[in-house]
Tab-separated table of C-alpha atoms in Angstrom:
chain	number	residue	atom	x	y	z
A	1	MET	CA	-15.659	66.072	19.666
A	2	GLU	CA	-13.971	64.060	22.455
A	3	ARG	CA	-13.816	60.530	23.626
A	4	GLU	CA	-12.387	57.975	26.391
A	5	GLY	CA	-9.238	56.468	25.476
A	6	LEU	CA	-6.912	53.388	28.181
A	7	LEU	CA	-4.784	56.970	28.813
A	8	GLY	CA	-6.962	59.468	30.039
A	9	ASP	CA	-7.785	61.912	27.833
A	10	VAL	CA	-7.454	61.079	23.553
A	11	LYS	CA	-9.585	63.516	20.979
A	12	ASP	CA	-10.092	61.994	17.447
A	13	HIS	CA	-8.598	65.042	16.300
A	14	GLN	CA	-4.963	64.697	18.070
A	15	SER	CA	-2.854	61.729	15.655
A	16	SER	CA	-0.159	62.321	16.245
A	17	SER	CA	-0.303	61.352	19.571
A	18	GLN	CA	-2.116	58.389	19.056
A	19	ILE	CA	0.536	56.262	18.076
A	20	PRO	CA	2.976	56.707	20.939
A	21	ARG	CA	0.258	56.331	23.533
A	22	ARG	CA	-0.302	52.980	21.855
A	23	LEU	CA	2.176	51.290	21.628
A	24	ALA	CA	2.826	52.739	25.376
A	25	VAL	CA	-0.117	50.039	26.167
A	26	ILE	CA	1.731	47.367	24.561
A	27	THR	CA	4.938	47.807	26.166
A	28	VAL	CA	3.365	47.488	29.032
A	29	LEU	CA	1.594	44.249	28.433
A	30	ALA	CA	4.798	42.016	27.083
A	31	PHE	CA	5.612	42.585	30.641
A	32	LEU	CA	2.507	41.051	32.231
A	33	ILE	CA	3.208	38.304	30.122
A	34	PHE	CA	6.244	37.639	30.936
A	35	LEU	CA	6.397	38.149	34.345
A	36	GLY	CA	3.553	35.924	34.084
A	37	ILE	CA	5.670	33.873	32.079
A	38	ARG	CA	9.465	33.642	34.810
A	39	ASN	CA	6.375	32.584	38.162
A	40	THR	CA	5.686	29.422	35.495
A	41	ILE	CA	9.383	28.565	35.562
A	42	THR	CA	9.895	29.176	38.744
A	43	ASP	CA	7.214	26.750	40.875
A	44	LEU	CA	9.394	23.969	38.335
A	45	THR	CA	10.383	20.453	40.172
A	46	PRO	CA	13.384	20.312	41.206
A	47	SER	CA	14.183	17.191	38.296
A	48	THR	CA	12.941	19.728	35.853
A	49	ILE	CA	14.735	22.614	36.922
A	50	ALA	CA	17.784	20.389	37.089
A	51	MET	CA	17.539	18.741	33.313
A	52	ASN	CA	17.363	22.258	32.786
A	53	LYS	CA	20.966	23.457	33.502
A	54	THR	CA	21.801	20.626	31.632
A	55	LEU	CA	19.364	20.822	28.505
A	56	PRO	CA	20.161	23.700	25.965
A	57	ALA	CA	16.637	25.579	26.450
A	58	GLU	CA	14.545	24.466	23.017
A	59	SER	CA	15.419	21.025	24.480
A	60	ILE	CA	13.316	21.555	27.402
A	61	PHE	CA	10.109	20.487	26.108
A	62	ASN	CA	11.832	17.150	23.843
A	63	ILE	CA	13.008	15.841	25.604
A	64	THR	CA	13.975	11.981	24.660
A	65	SER	CA	15.447	8.518	25.606
A	66	SER	CA	18.932	7.888	26.712
A	67	GLU	CA	18.970	4.226	25.875
A	68	VAL	CA	21.623	2.546	24.450
A	69	GLU	CA	20.100	1.838	20.292
A	70	ASP	CA	19.201	-2.022	19.834
A	71	PRO	CA	22.808	-3.201	17.350
A	72	LEU	CA	19.551	-4.666	15.194
A	73	PHE	CA	18.248	-0.728	14.304
A	74	ALA	CA	21.799	0.413	14.836
A	75	TYR	CA	21.528	1.562	11.004
A	76	ASN	CA	21.159	4.802	9.335
A	77	SER	CA	19.415	5.734	5.463
A	78	SER	CA	22.820	5.058	3.772
A	79	ASP	CA	23.520	1.544	5.062
A	80	CYS	CA	23.377	-1.790	3.956
A	81	PRO	CA	22.592	-4.626	6.020
A	82	TYR	CA	25.775	-7.039	6.572
A	83	GLU	CA	24.840	-10.857	4.416
A	84	GLU	CA	27.456	-13.017	4.778
A	85	TRP	CA	25.824	-15.015	1.746
A	86	ASN	CA	26.237	-11.903	-0.500
A	87	GLN	CA	29.539	-11.561	0.188
A	88	VAL	CA	31.187	-13.443	-2.868
A	89	THR	CA	33.213	-11.986	-6.449
A	90	THR	CA	33.448	-14.199	-9.336
A	91	THR	CA	35.627	-13.453	-13.060
A	92	ILE	CA	33.917	-15.948	-13.809
A	93	ILE	CA	31.079	-18.147	-15.800
A	94	PRO	CA	31.086	-21.891	-14.745
A	95	ASN	CA	29.774	-24.332	-17.786
A	96	THR	CA	30.542	-21.701	-20.046
A	97	GLU	CA	32.973	-24.808	-22.420
A	98	VAL	CA	28.774	-26.673	-22.798
A	99	HIS	CA	27.405	-22.393	-23.197
A	100	ASP	CA	29.385	-21.533	-26.255
A	101	LYS	CA	29.284	-24.813	-27.304
A	102	TRP	CA	25.725	-25.217	-27.869
A	103	MET	CA	25.280	-21.079	-29.252
A	104	ARG	CA	28.797	-22.121	-32.442
A	105	THR	CA	26.093	-25.587	-33.127
A	106	TRP	CA	22.565	-23.833	-33.029
A	107	LYS	CA	21.248	-22.552	-35.585
A	108	PRO	CA	17.744	-20.728	-33.792
A	109	ILE	CA	14.515	-20.309	-36.104
A	110	ASP	CA	13.543	-16.488	-36.641
A	111	GLU	CA	11.217	-14.912	-35.526
A	112	PRO	CA	10.139	-11.814	-37.280
A	113	PHE	CA	6.255	-11.289	-35.173
A	114	LEU	CA	8.834	-10.681	-31.841
A	115	TYR	CA	9.366	-6.862	-31.382
A	116	HIS	CA	12.140	-6.170	-28.932
A	117	THR	CA	15.300	-4.091	-29.502
A	118	LYS	CA	16.738	-4.297	-25.675
A	119	PRO	CA	16.494	-6.598	-22.617
A	120	SER	CA	14.703	-6.606	-19.800
A	121	ALA	CA	15.032	-8.795	-16.576
A	122	MET	CA	12.531	-10.787	-15.384
A	123	SER	CA	13.841	-12.027	-12.803
A	124	ALA	CA	17.313	-13.229	-10.785
A	125	PHE	CA	19.061	-15.746	-9.425
A	126	ALA	CA	22.098	-16.169	-7.102
A	127	GLN	CA	23.774	-19.806	-7.658
A	128	LYS	CA	26.999	-20.116	-5.183
A	129	ASP	CA	29.797	-19.058	-8.413
A	130	GLN	CA	26.733	-16.769	-10.741
A	131	ILE	CA	23.734	-15.723	-10.461
A	132	SER	CA	20.944	-16.509	-13.467
A	133	VAL	CA	19.010	-13.708	-14.819
A	134	ALA	CA	16.392	-14.219	-16.855
A	135	LEU	CA	14.708	-12.209	-19.565
A	136	THR	CA	11.266	-10.772	-20.875
A	137	SER	CA	12.696	-11.115	-24.324
A	138	THR	CA	13.536	-14.073	-26.765
A	139	ASN	CA	15.331	-12.711	-29.553
A	140	LEU	CA	18.264	-11.270	-28.558
A	141	ILE	CA	19.903	-13.995	-29.524
A	142	ASN	CA	23.896	-13.606	-28.019
A	143	SER	CA	23.677	-9.937	-27.902
A	144	THR	CA	26.845	-9.217	-26.019
A	145	MET	CA	25.197	-8.084	-22.455
A	146	TYR	CA	26.134	-5.643	-19.739
A	147	CYS	CA	24.864	-6.955	-15.921
A	148	ARG	CA	24.741	-4.246	-14.118
A	149	TYR	CA	24.470	-4.642	-9.756
A	150	TYR	CA	23.376	-1.863	-7.831
A	151	ASP	CA	23.173	-2.141	-3.842
A	152	CYS	CA	20.267	-2.970	-1.334
A	153	ARG	CA	19.422	1.194	-1.368
A	154	ARG	CA	20.212	0.725	-5.575
A	155	LYS	CA	22.528	2.289	-5.828
A	156	GLU	CA	24.981	1.243	-8.881
A	157	ILE	CA	28.092	-0.333	-8.177
A	158	SER	CA	30.876	0.007	-10.772
A	159	ASP	CA	31.568	-2.626	-11.104
A	160	PRO	CA	29.657	-4.300	-14.674
A	161	PHE	CA	29.976	-7.819	-15.632
A	162	GLN	CA	30.449	-8.361	-19.341
A	163	SER	CA	28.666	-11.323	-20.595
A	164	ILE	CA	26.548	-12.877	-23.742
A	165	ILE	CA	22.920	-13.994	-24.017
A	166	PHE	CA	22.347	-17.280	-23.727
A	167	HIS	CA	19.878	-19.416	-25.476
A	168	LYS	CA	17.290	-17.420	-26.351
A	169	SER	CA	16.474	-15.101	-22.833
A	170	THR	CA	18.749	-16.118	-20.515
A	171	VAL	CA	22.370	-13.992	-18.626
A	172	PHE	CA	24.485	-15.164	-16.757
A	173	CYS	CA	26.185	-12.890	-14.443
A	174	ALA	CA	29.504	-12.325	-12.191
A	175	ARG	CA	28.729	-12.162	-8.118
A	176	ARG	CA	28.922	-9.302	-6.856
A	177	PRO	CA	29.372	-7.784	-2.920
A	178	ASN	CA	26.666	-6.822	-1.332
A	179	ALA	CA	24.541	-7.066	-4.916
A	180	LYS	CA	21.390	-6.659	-4.050
A	181	TYR	CA	20.076	-5.332	-7.258
A	182	ILE	CA	20.537	-6.415	-10.971
A	183	ALA	CA	19.558	-4.900	-14.594
A	184	VAL	CA	21.774	-5.396	-18.058
A	185	SER	CA	21.910	-3.218	-20.557
A	186	LEU	CA	23.087	-3.919	-24.592
A	187	THR	CA	25.905	-1.375	-22.995
A	188	LEU	CA	27.856	1.070	-20.465
A	189	ASP	CA	26.077	4.093	-21.341
A	190	GLU	CA	22.786	2.679	-22.048
A	191	ILE	CA	20.055	3.266	-18.740
A	192	PRO	CA	19.056	-0.075	-18.409
A	193	ASP	CA	15.399	-1.023	-17.294
A	194	TYR	CA	14.465	-1.344	-14.234
A	195	SER	CA	16.679	-3.986	-11.886
A	196	VAL	CA	15.163	-6.897	-10.184
A	197	PRO	CA	15.973	-8.189	-7.142
A	198	ILE	CA	18.985	-10.511	-7.013
A	199	VAL	CA	17.305	-13.278	-5.101
A	200	PRO	CA	19.816	-16.266	-3.006
A	201	ARG	CA	19.992	-20.037	-4.498
A	202	ILE	CA	21.984	-20.565	-2.280
A	203	GLY	CA	21.712	-23.077	1.026
A	204	ASN	CA	19.857	-26.554	1.052
A	205	PRO	CA	16.328	-25.746	-1.493
A	206	PRO	CA	13.396	-26.055	0.685
A	207	HIS	CA	11.215	-28.749	-1.316
A	208	TYR	CA	11.871	-32.276	-3.039
A	209	PHE	CA	9.247	-31.539	-5.525
A	210	THR	CA	6.995	-28.302	-7.560
A	211	ILE	CA	5.521	-27.476	-9.846
A	212	CYS	CA	5.155	-24.120	-12.546
A	213	MET	CA	1.970	-23.726	-14.382
A	214	ALA	CA	2.231	-22.392	-17.250
A	215	PRO	CA	1.261	-18.564	-18.397
A	216	LEU	CA	-3.005	-17.808	-17.202
A	217	TYR	CA	-4.958	-16.647	-20.181
A	218	GLY	CA	-8.249	-16.450	-22.025
A	219	ASP	CA	-11.987	-16.011	-21.599
A	220	GLU	CA	-11.842	-19.395	-20.232
A	221	PRO	CA	-13.685	-18.996	-16.566
A	222	LYS	CA	-10.471	-20.788	-14.166
A	223	PHE	CA	-11.265	-20.733	-11.107
A	224	LEU	CA	-12.208	-24.720	-10.561
A	225	GLN	CA	-9.636	-25.010	-12.721
A	226	ILE	CA	-7.315	-22.844	-10.928
A	227	VAL	CA	-7.509	-24.858	-7.756
A	228	ASP	CA	-8.449	-28.742	-10.095
A	229	PHE	CA	-5.133	-28.601	-10.949
A	230	ILE	CA	-2.847	-27.471	-7.208
A	231	GLU	CA	-5.524	-29.705	-5.265
A	232	TYR	CA	-4.935	-32.388	-7.474
A	233	HIS	CA	-0.986	-31.757	-7.280
A	234	LYS	CA	-1.029	-31.302	-3.318
A	235	LEU	CA	-2.201	-35.005	-2.495
A	236	GLN	CA	0.841	-35.837	-6.325
A	237	GLY	CA	3.237	-34.808	-3.173
A	238	ALA	CA	4.114	-30.833	-4.647
A	239	THR	CA	4.712	-28.769	-1.927
A	240	PHE	CA	4.509	-25.366	-4.049
A	241	PHE	CA	3.723	-24.298	-7.229
A	242	HIS	CA	4.875	-21.129	-10.108
A	243	ILE	CA	2.119	-19.124	-10.640
A	244	TYR	CA	2.733	-17.455	-14.197
A	245	LEU	CA	-0.554	-15.192	-15.034
A	246	ARG	CA	-1.212	-13.245	-18.367
A	247	ASN	CA	-4.770	-12.474	-17.054
A	248	VAL	CA	-7.707	-13.306	-15.339
A	249	THR	CA	-10.718	-11.715	-13.996
A	250	ASP	CA	-11.016	-11.368	-10.602
A	251	TYR	CA	-13.648	-13.231	-10.077
A	252	ASP	CA	-10.552	-16.132	-10.346
A	253	ARG	CA	-8.110	-14.341	-8.944
A	254	MET	CA	-9.542	-14.687	-5.749
A	255	MET	CA	-8.752	-17.324	-5.070
A	256	LEU	CA	-5.202	-17.387	-6.695
A	257	ASP	CA	-4.549	-14.493	-3.450
A	258	GLU	CA	-5.686	-17.538	-0.788
A	259	TYR	CA	-3.249	-19.492	-1.970
A	260	VAL	CA	-0.833	-16.576	-1.663
A	261	LYS	CA	-2.339	-15.760	1.653
A	262	THR	CA	-2.501	-19.606	2.929
A	263	GLY	CA	2.539	-20.386	1.649
A	264	ASP	CA	1.102	-22.088	-1.396
A	265	ILE	CA	1.534	-20.696	-4.450
A	266	GLU	CA	4.138	-17.183	-5.507
A	267	ILE	CA	2.550	-15.964	-8.474
A	268	ILE	CA	5.019	-14.739	-11.179
A	269	LYS	CA	3.296	-11.653	-13.549
A	270	MET	CA	4.321	-11.465	-16.897
A	271	HIS	CA	4.108	-8.030	-18.471
A	272	ASP	CA	7.037	-6.058	-20.454
A	273	HIS	CA	6.635	-2.837	-22.522
A	274	PHE	CA	7.342	-4.710	-26.100
A	275	TRP	CA	3.373	-6.050	-27.203
A	276	ARG	CA	3.295	-9.625	-28.075
A	277	ALA	CA	0.680	-12.396	-28.242
A	278	ASP	CA	-0.816	-14.100	-24.761
A	279	TYR	CA	0.789	-17.229	-25.990
A	280	MET	CA	3.676	-15.944	-27.143
A	281	TRP	CA	4.890	-15.852	-23.462
A	282	HIS	CA	4.851	-19.344	-23.028
A	283	GLU	CA	9.223	-20.020	-23.760
A	284	VAL	CA	10.098	-17.439	-21.885
A	285	GLN	CA	7.674	-19.008	-18.614
A	286	ILE	CA	9.941	-21.946	-18.931
A	287	ASN	CA	12.987	-20.703	-18.406
A	288	ASP	CA	12.019	-18.095	-16.157
A	289	CYS	CA	10.575	-21.682	-13.612
A	290	HIS	CA	13.427	-23.641	-15.309
A	291	HIS	CA	15.828	-21.327	-13.124
A	292	ARG	CA	13.277	-19.808	-10.432
A	293	SER	CA	13.758	-23.533	-9.989
A	294	LYS	CA	17.309	-24.563	-9.374
A	295	TYR	CA	18.875	-25.195	-5.680
A	296	PHE	CA	14.308	-24.400	-4.621
A	297	SER	CA	13.490	-28.103	-5.491
A	298	LYS	CA	15.349	-31.251	-6.706
A	299	TRP	CA	12.947	-32.729	-8.995
A	300	THR	CA	10.237	-29.375	-10.674
A	301	ALA	CA	7.502	-30.225	-13.277
A	302	LEU	CA	6.526	-27.580	-16.089
A	303	ILE	CA	2.850	-28.434	-17.382
A	304	ASP	CA	-0.906	-26.472	-18.155
A	305	ILE	CA	-3.737	-26.118	-16.818
A	306	ASP	CA	-5.593	-28.588	-17.806
A	307	GLU	CA	-3.349	-31.220	-16.937
A	308	ARG	CA	-2.135	-33.647	-14.883
A	309	LEU	CA	0.599	-35.999	-12.884
A	310	GLU	CA	-1.025	-39.532	-12.780
A	311	ILE	CA	0.611	-42.499	-11.510
A	312	ARG	CA	-0.847	-45.236	-12.809
A	313	ASN	CA	1.741	-48.406	-10.918
A	314	GLU	CA	0.682	-50.652	-7.531
A	315	GLN	CA	4.271	-50.211	-6.720
A	316	PHE	CA	3.831	-46.858	-6.660
A	317	LYS	CA	0.871	-44.255	-5.316
A	318	THR	CA	2.207	-40.791	-5.669
A	319	VAL	CA	3.993	-39.014	-8.435
A	320	VAL	CA	5.928	-38.084	-5.112
A	321	ASP	CA	6.329	-41.700	-4.695
A	322	TYR	CA	7.519	-42.654	-7.822
A	323	LEU	CA	10.231	-40.220	-7.783
A	324	ASP	CA	10.959	-41.781	-4.450
A	325	SER	CA	12.263	-44.783	-5.894
A	326	ILE	CA	14.903	-43.000	-8.133
A	327	HIS	CA	18.590	-43.222	-7.105
A	328	ASN	CA	20.434	-42.628	-9.500
A	329	ALA	CA	22.012	-39.971	-10.720
A	330	SER	CA	22.190	-39.460	-14.033
A	331	VAL	CA	18.084	-39.523	-13.951
A	332	ALA	CA	17.506	-35.659	-14.973
A	333	ASN	CA	14.814	-35.903	-17.281
A	334	LEU	CA	11.478	-37.528	-16.388
A	335	HIS	CA	9.812	-37.698	-19.886
A	336	PHE	CA	5.476	-38.025	-19.207
A	337	ARG	CA	3.585	-39.694	-22.696
A	338	VAL	CA	-0.161	-37.831	-22.632
A	339	LYS	CA	-3.564	-38.931	-22.665
A	340	TRP	CA	-6.089	-36.837	-24.352
A	341	VAL	CA	-9.112	-36.267	-22.555
A	342	MET	CA	-12.118	-34.584	-24.192
A	343	LYS	CA	-13.232	-30.832	-22.294
A	344	HIS	CA	-16.719	-29.795	-23.750
A	345	ASN	CA	-17.894	-27.671	-22.073
A	346	ASN	CA	-16.320	-23.993	-20.109
A	347	THR	CA	-16.213	-24.870	-16.079
A	348	PRO	CA	-18.454	-22.360	-15.119
A	349	ALA	CA	-17.170	-18.625	-13.697
A	350	ARG	CA	-19.326	-18.640	-10.435
A	351	TYR	CA	-19.221	-20.807	-7.212
A	352	GLU	CA	-23.613	-21.720	-6.720
A	353	ASN	CA	-24.128	-24.439	-4.800
A	354	ASP	CA	-22.000	-28.066	-3.518
A	355	ALA	CA	-24.444	-29.558	-6.301
A	356	GLN	CA	-23.371	-27.656	-8.986
A	357	LEU	CA	-19.612	-26.962	-7.896
A	358	THR	CA	-18.973	-31.014	-7.540
A	359	ASP	CA	-21.504	-32.324	-10.616
A	360	GLU	CA	-18.937	-29.424	-12.372
A	361	MET	CA	-15.562	-30.807	-11.444
A	362	LEU	CA	-13.552	-31.987	-14.401
A	363	PHE	CA	-12.413	-35.574	-12.767
A	364	CYS	CA	-17.058	-36.033	-12.905
A	365	LYS	CA	-17.577	-34.127	-16.343
A	366	PHE	CA	-14.616	-35.577	-18.393
A	367	ARG	CA	-13.442	-39.014	-19.216
A	368	ASN	CA	-13.883	-40.135	-22.498
A	369	THR	CA	-9.577	-40.787	-22.980
A	370	SER	CA	-7.882	-41.568	-25.698
A	371	ARG	CA	-4.888	-43.929	-26.266
A	372	LEU	CA	-1.342	-43.279	-25.119
A	373	GLY	CA	0.751	-39.908	-27.608
A	374	GLU	CA	3.836	-41.079	-29.288
A	375	LEU	CA	6.868	-40.180	-27.623
A	376	TRP	CA	6.966	-36.183	-29.053
A	377	ASP	CA	2.719	-36.060	-28.981
A	378	GLN	CA	3.437	-33.310	-26.347
A	379	PRO	CA	5.330	-34.424	-23.967
A	380	LYS	CA	6.356	-32.650	-20.322
A	381	CYS	CA	8.460	-33.782	-17.998
A	382	ILE	CA	9.770	-33.358	-14.998
A	383	ILE	CA	12.889	-32.467	-14.023
A	384	ARG	CA	16.509	-32.025	-12.282
A	385	PRO	CA	16.310	-28.103	-13.171
A	386	GLU	CA	20.665	-28.086	-12.469
A	387	ASN	CA	21.372	-30.218	-14.059
A	388	VAL	CA	19.216	-28.780	-17.333
A	389	ALA	CA	21.331	-26.328	-20.289
A	390	ILE	CA	18.150	-25.101	-21.530
A	391	MET	CA	14.398	-26.771	-21.250
A	392	THR	CA	11.871	-26.015	-23.814
A	393	ILE	CA	8.083	-27.003	-23.359
A	394	HIS	CA	8.754	-30.235	-23.812
A	395	GLY	CA	11.482	-30.707	-22.655
A	396	PRO	CA	15.762	-29.925	-21.801
A	397	LEU	CA	17.869	-28.802	-25.704
A	398	ALA	CA	20.813	-29.359	-23.664
A	399	MET	CA	21.835	-30.607	-20.221
A	400	TYR	CA	24.462	-30.148	-17.645
A	401	LYS	CA	24.787	-33.754	-16.866
A	402	GLY	CA	22.688	-35.981	-16.984
A	403	GLU	CA	20.698	-38.083	-19.440
A	404	THR	CA	18.942	-35.992	-21.958
A	405	ILE	CA	15.599	-37.994	-21.882
A	406	THR	CA	15.151	-40.911	-19.431
A	407	LEU	CA	10.606	-42.171	-21.063
A	408	VAL	CA	8.758	-42.907	-17.907
A	409	ASN	CA	6.850	-47.395	-18.092
A	410	ILE	CA	3.468	-45.967	-18.947
A	411	ASN	CA	2.208	-48.728	-16.686
A	412	ILE	CA	4.017	-46.054	-14.293
A	413	GLY	CA	2.256	-43.172	-15.620
A	414	PHE	CA	1.288	-40.473	-17.259
A	415	ILE	CA	-0.357	-37.219	-18.637
A	416	ARG	CA	-3.907	-36.936	-18.676
A	417	HIS	CA	-4.893	-33.291	-20.491
A	418	TYR	CA	-8.228	-33.042	-20.979
A	419	ARG	CA	-8.350	-31.391	-24.007
A	420	SER	CA	-11.922	-28.962	-24.801
A	421	VAL	CA	-12.827	-29.355	-28.817
A	422	GLU	CA	-13.235	-25.627	-28.893
A	423	GLN	CA	-10.409	-24.198	-30.814
A	424	ARG	CA	-9.000	-21.142	-28.647
A	425	VAL	CA	-6.035	-20.488	-30.798
A	426	PHE	CA	-3.583	-23.191	-32.425
A	427	PRO	CA	-5.676	-24.963	-34.728
A	428	GLY	CA	-5.033	-28.574	-35.511
A	429	ALA	CA	-5.045	-28.765	-31.561
A	430	LEU	CA	-8.817	-30.434	-31.901
A	431	ASP	CA	-7.565	-33.542	-34.826
A	432	ARG	CA	-4.568	-34.012	-32.980
A	433	MET	CA	-6.209	-35.175	-29.835
A	434	MET	CA	-8.771	-37.242	-32.102
A	435	SER	CA	-6.168	-39.308	-34.088
A	436	HIS	CA	-5.697	-40.830	-31.350
A	437	ALA	CA	-8.299	-42.345	-31.794
A	438	PRO	CA	-10.077	-44.597	-29.756
A	439	PHE	CA	-11.142	-42.825	-26.673
A	440	ASN	CA	-12.834	-45.172	-23.575
A	441	ILE	CA	-13.921	-44.061	-20.340
A	442	LEU	CA	-10.654	-43.565	-17.894
A	443	PRO	CA	-11.360	-42.658	-14.925
A	444	ILE	CA	-9.276	-41.467	-11.952
A	445	GLU	CA	-8.061	-43.768	-9.174
A	446	GLN	CA	-10.910	-43.334	-5.797
A	447	TRP	CA	-8.585	-41.984	-3.727
A	448	VAL	CA	-7.616	-39.232	-5.072
A	449	GLU	CA	-11.599	-38.992	-6.492
A	450	GLN	CA	-13.001	-38.696	-2.533
A	451	ASN	CA	-10.050	-36.449	-1.709
A	452	LEU	CA	-9.863	-33.980	-4.547
A	453	THR	CA	-13.412	-33.760	-3.775
A	454	LYS	CA	-13.603	-32.920	-0.692
A	455	ASN	CA	-10.272	-30.690	-0.441
A	456	ILE	CA	-11.965	-28.755	-3.508
A	457	LEU	CA	-15.435	-27.888	-1.400
A	458	SER	CA	-13.005	-26.187	1.457
A	459	ARG	CA	-11.042	-23.942	-0.306
A	460	VAL	CA	-13.665	-22.610	-2.870
A	461	LYS	CA	-16.054	-22.168	0.038
A	462	LEU	CA	-13.441	-20.839	1.576
A	463	VAL	CA	-12.969	-18.176	-0.748
A	464	TYR	CA	-16.431	-17.779	-2.387
A	465	ASP	CA	-19.602	-19.074	-0.005
A	466	ILE	CA	-19.186	-14.995	1.870
A	467	VAL	CA	-22.025	-15.659	4.648
A	468	ASP	CA	-23.542	-12.639	3.230
A	469	VAL	CA	-26.378	-9.996	4.317
A	470	SER	CA	-29.330	-8.796	3.268
A	471	CYS	CA	-29.310	-5.344	1.199
A	472	GLU	CA	-31.444	-3.637	4.301
A	473	GLU	CA	-28.317	-4.456	6.524
A	474	LYS	CA	-26.102	-3.223	3.888
A	475	ILE	CA	-28.014	-0.191	3.959
A	476	LYS	CA	-27.430	0.554	7.840
A	477	MET	CA	-24.012	0.020	7.967
A	478	TYR	CA	-22.732	2.317	4.981
A	479	SER	CA	-24.770	4.630	6.056
A	480	ILE	CA	-22.839	4.913	8.874
A	481	GLU	CA	-20.848	7.026	7.093
A	482	ASN	CA	-23.553	8.535	5.129
A	483	VAL	CA	-21.671	6.373	1.818
A	484	THR	CA	-24.594	5.040	-0.876
A	485	ALA	CA	-24.321	0.762	0.102
A	486	PRO	CA	-24.256	-0.203	-4.089
A	487	CYS	CA	-27.607	-2.908	-3.844
A	488	SER	CA	-29.586	0.336	-2.700
A	489	ILE	CA	-28.477	1.296	-6.603
A	490	GLY	CA	-28.702	-2.518	-8.339
A	491	LYS	CA	-24.826	-2.914	-7.898
A	492	GLN	CA	-23.978	-6.041	-7.513
A	493	ASP	CA	-20.074	-7.569	-5.882
A	494	LEU	CA	-17.962	-10.917	-6.375
A	495	PHE	CA	-19.178	-12.236	-4.519
A	496	THR	CA	-23.672	-12.297	-2.974
A	497	LYS	CA	-26.491	-11.781	-5.491
A	498	LEU	CA	-28.918	-9.228	-5.474
């Protein structure tokens, strides 16, 4: 059988002559394609031809500009930015004599319920002559520690520093040039936990009065308490808040995130890889707040979410008015005694409307107030952080300079403590509060109540009073991407109801 081929008659049974003829066809086609490309290149503009003479052939279609690089970006992947504050080397730790004397005389209480077997850095702050590292552990007292330094690319700097754990949770490290991260280890051979950033506290403190809130945890809804706490103390002159977090609901977290967005707070998550009960984080939080606040603020208060610093004096309207009156540099710890307020109910889990929220505000709902507690009946403090050597929940244990206690007169102020009548963690708390009877109705100052109500409503509505649409409208929106609307299958989001 014969058939007509591209180059003439080709017989199927003559397979031996078929292959050379096909190769000839391919050669002819390749030659024609080459001629077409050559003609195209010949038609290029003169400027393109000129570039062709100066650039390699492979660069013709990948031409880059010859502009000079902006000096701001004139670095490569191995470079670290030069920072004037971070060019310091130190070899000794300041106040060593204070630390040594304390550790020789202090008899720590055994805490067998803490199970840490290795240290882990929680935070680190560079001052002009040292780096203060706050740990998450509290049971490795007086252990030898090695400070391990890392540059901006987390490459270890081969100049470690030997130190010890001071008190329960602090390691003081020497300065190293270009150290951007730091970790601690029990030995030099040990691989430490992940390093943490070194936060500079070198320049002038950016704040006058700040507040650290004790760790948030537990099952009681907190969004209203959070906004009440922050807005109340803003009226008292606080300009920044460090909020320590173990766990809250997603709904409560939205309020915290709103304050982060507006620059009012920093959230510090409290977690490591060793178990402990939520309330056991309090000492760690106090230590971290102490170091975090040094050279960040002149005055810092360390209080709980259910506590309010209250000024009751004709001369001083707010907390900062009182602080402004203190000109004696030896005053380093203002010691506030407590009045308890009976709190009979939990705060609401969600915002419903303005009337509901106003009725549930702590200062409107709970006013039954005890007499003043004694000197050590759970007092709280405002401190000068840089003057304190060791800080605890209720006051300093040791000082670098200044008085250990300056008692705030009852005619000036106290702590208003909204104490729940429901036992949650600590047995005996209700009995302790009730031992300070008689109780009397004591509203907060009228100007505070008016402004606080307005500010709470404004912030809560901004976060939770979402402009909603019907489920039908949501279905239309979701259908654009062929996605099932949650409301159509009975699911409710954080902010809207079915």
